[in-house]
Coordinates of C-alpha atoms and ligand atoms in Angstrom, one line a residue:
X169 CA 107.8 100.9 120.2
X170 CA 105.5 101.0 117.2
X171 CA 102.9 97.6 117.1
X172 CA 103.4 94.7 114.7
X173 CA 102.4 95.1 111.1
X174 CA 100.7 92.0 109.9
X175 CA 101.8 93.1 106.1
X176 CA 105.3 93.4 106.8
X177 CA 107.5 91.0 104.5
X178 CA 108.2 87.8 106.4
X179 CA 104.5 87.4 107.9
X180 CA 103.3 87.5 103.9
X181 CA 106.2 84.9 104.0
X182 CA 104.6 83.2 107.1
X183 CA 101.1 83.7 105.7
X184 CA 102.1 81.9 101.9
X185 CA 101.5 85.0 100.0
X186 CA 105.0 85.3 99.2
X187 CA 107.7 82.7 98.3
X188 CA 110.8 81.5 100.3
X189 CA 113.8 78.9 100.1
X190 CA 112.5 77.2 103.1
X191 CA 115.0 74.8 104.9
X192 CA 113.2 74.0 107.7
X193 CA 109.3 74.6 109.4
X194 CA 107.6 73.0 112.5
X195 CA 104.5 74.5 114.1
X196 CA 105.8 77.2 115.7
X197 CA 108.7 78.3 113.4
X198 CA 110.0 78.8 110.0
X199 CA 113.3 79.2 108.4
X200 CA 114.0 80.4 105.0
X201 CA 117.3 81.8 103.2
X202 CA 117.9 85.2 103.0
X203 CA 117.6 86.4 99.6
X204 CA 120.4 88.4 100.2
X205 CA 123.0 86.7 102.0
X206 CA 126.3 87.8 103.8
X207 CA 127.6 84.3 103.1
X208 CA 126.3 81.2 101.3
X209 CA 123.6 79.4 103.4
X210 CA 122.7 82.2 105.2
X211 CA 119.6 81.5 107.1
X212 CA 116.5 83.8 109.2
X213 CA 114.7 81.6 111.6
X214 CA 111.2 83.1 112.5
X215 CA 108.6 82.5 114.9
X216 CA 105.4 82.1 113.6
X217 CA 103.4 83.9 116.4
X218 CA 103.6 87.5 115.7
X219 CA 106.4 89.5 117.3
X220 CA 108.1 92.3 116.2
X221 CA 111.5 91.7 117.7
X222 CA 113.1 90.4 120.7
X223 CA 111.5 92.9 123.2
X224 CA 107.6 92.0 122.4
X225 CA 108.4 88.0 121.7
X226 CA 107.3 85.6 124.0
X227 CA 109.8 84.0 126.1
X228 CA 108.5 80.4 125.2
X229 CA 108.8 81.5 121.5
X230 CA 112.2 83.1 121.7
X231 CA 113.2 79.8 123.1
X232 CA 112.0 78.0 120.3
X233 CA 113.3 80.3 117.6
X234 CA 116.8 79.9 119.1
X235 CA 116.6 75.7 119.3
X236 CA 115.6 76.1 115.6
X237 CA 118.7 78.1 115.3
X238 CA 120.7 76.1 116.9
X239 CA 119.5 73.2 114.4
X240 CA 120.2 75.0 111.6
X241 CA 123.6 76.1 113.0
X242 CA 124.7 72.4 113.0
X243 CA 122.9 71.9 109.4
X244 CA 125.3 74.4 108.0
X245 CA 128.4 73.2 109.5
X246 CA 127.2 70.0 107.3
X247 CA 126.1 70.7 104.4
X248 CA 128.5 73.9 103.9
X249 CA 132.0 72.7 105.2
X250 CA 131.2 75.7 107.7
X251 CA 133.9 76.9 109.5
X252 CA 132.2 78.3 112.3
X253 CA 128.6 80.4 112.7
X254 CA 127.4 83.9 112.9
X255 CA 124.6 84.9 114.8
X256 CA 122.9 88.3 114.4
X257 CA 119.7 89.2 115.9
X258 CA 118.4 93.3 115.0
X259 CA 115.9 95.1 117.3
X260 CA 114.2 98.1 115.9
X261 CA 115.7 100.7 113.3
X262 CA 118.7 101.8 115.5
X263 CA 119.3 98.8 116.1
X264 CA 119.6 98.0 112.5
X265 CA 116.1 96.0 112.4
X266 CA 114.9 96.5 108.7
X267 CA 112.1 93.8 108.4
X268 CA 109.6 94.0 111.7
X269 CA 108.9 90.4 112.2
X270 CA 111.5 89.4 114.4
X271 CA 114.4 86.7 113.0
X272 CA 117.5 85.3 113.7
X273 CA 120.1 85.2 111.6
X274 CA 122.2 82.2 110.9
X275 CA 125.5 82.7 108.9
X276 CA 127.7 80.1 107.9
X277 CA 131.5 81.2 107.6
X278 CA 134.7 79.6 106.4
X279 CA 138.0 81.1 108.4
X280 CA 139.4 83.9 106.5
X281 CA 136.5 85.0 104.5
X282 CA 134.7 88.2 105.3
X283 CA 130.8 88.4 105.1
X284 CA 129.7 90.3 102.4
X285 CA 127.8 93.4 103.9
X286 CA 124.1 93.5 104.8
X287 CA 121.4 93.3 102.2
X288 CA 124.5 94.1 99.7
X289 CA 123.1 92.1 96.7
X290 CA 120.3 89.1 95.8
X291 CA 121.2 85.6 95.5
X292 CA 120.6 84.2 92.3
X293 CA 118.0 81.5 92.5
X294 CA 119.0 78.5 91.1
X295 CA 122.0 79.1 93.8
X296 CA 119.5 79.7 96.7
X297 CA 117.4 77.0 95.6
X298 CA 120.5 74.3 95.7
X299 CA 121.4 75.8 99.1
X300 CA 118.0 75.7 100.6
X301 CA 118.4 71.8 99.2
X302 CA 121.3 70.6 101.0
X303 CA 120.5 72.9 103.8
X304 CA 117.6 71.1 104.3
X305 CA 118.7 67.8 103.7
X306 CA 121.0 67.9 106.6
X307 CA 118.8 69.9 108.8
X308 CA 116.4 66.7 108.8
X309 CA 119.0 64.6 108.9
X310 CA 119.9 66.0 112.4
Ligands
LIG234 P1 117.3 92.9 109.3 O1 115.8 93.3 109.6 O2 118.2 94.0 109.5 O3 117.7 91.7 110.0 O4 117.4 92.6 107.7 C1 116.4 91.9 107.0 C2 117.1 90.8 106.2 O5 116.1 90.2 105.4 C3 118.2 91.2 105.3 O6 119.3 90.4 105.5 C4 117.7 90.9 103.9 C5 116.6 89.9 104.1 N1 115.4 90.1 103.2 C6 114.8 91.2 102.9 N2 113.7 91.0 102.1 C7 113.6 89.6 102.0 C8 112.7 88.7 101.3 O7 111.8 89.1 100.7 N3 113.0 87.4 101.5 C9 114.1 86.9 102.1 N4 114.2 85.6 102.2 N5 114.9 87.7 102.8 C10 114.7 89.0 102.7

């Protein structure tokens, strides 16, 4: 397996050199929205530590990344009238990885609605912004 890239998109994320609709961010972990969802609210939770994906990630941080999840999961229910939650977690390029710093994706979904398909078009922001908002709001709210 190739060795992390420190310039890859989500550590310049990580780093502050690039923006994000953050919803949520302790000291080992970030989550943002993706900028281009499968369904509204859609969510990557990140460790901060470097990993690529799940098979160089530490245990300790894999175990954080997916209690952040899991808070996020219950966020979305919230603040999105959520029907249930999709998780999807992509390790290298067969595996339909695409950015190599490893995230979990959190999808809110309403019964009978199909996700969009991956990476299928951006968000525009003023919606991702209101999102990231109530997304937030409820996260912290816990
Ligand atoms: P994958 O590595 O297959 O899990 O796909 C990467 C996901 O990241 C995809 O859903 C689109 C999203 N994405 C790509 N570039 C950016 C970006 O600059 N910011 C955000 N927030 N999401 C991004």
């Amino acid at each position: 397996m190739p060795s992390y890239d420190p310039n890859n998109i989500f550590a310049k994320i990580l780093r502050g050199e690039l923006p994000c609709y953050k919803v949520y961010e302790d000291d080992k972990a970030l989550a943002f929205l993706d900028i281009m969802p499968r369904a509204p609210g859609h969510t990557l939770v990140l460790p901060k530590a470097p990993a690529r994906n799940l098979l160089d990630v530490s245990a300790s941080d894999l175990a954080h990344v997916m209690t952040v999840a899991q808070k996020v999961a219950k966020g979305a229910m919230a603040a999105f009238g959520a029907d249930g939650i999709t998780i999807q977690q992509f390790n290298e390029g067969a595996g339909g990885q695409v950015v190599f710093h490893l995230h979990v994706h959190v999808i809110p979904r309403k019964a009978g609605a199909a996700m969009k398909p991956p990476a299928a078009e951006k968000e525009k922001p003023d919606a991702l912004a209101e999102q990231a908002k109530k997304l937030a709001a409820a996260i912290a709210s816990g």
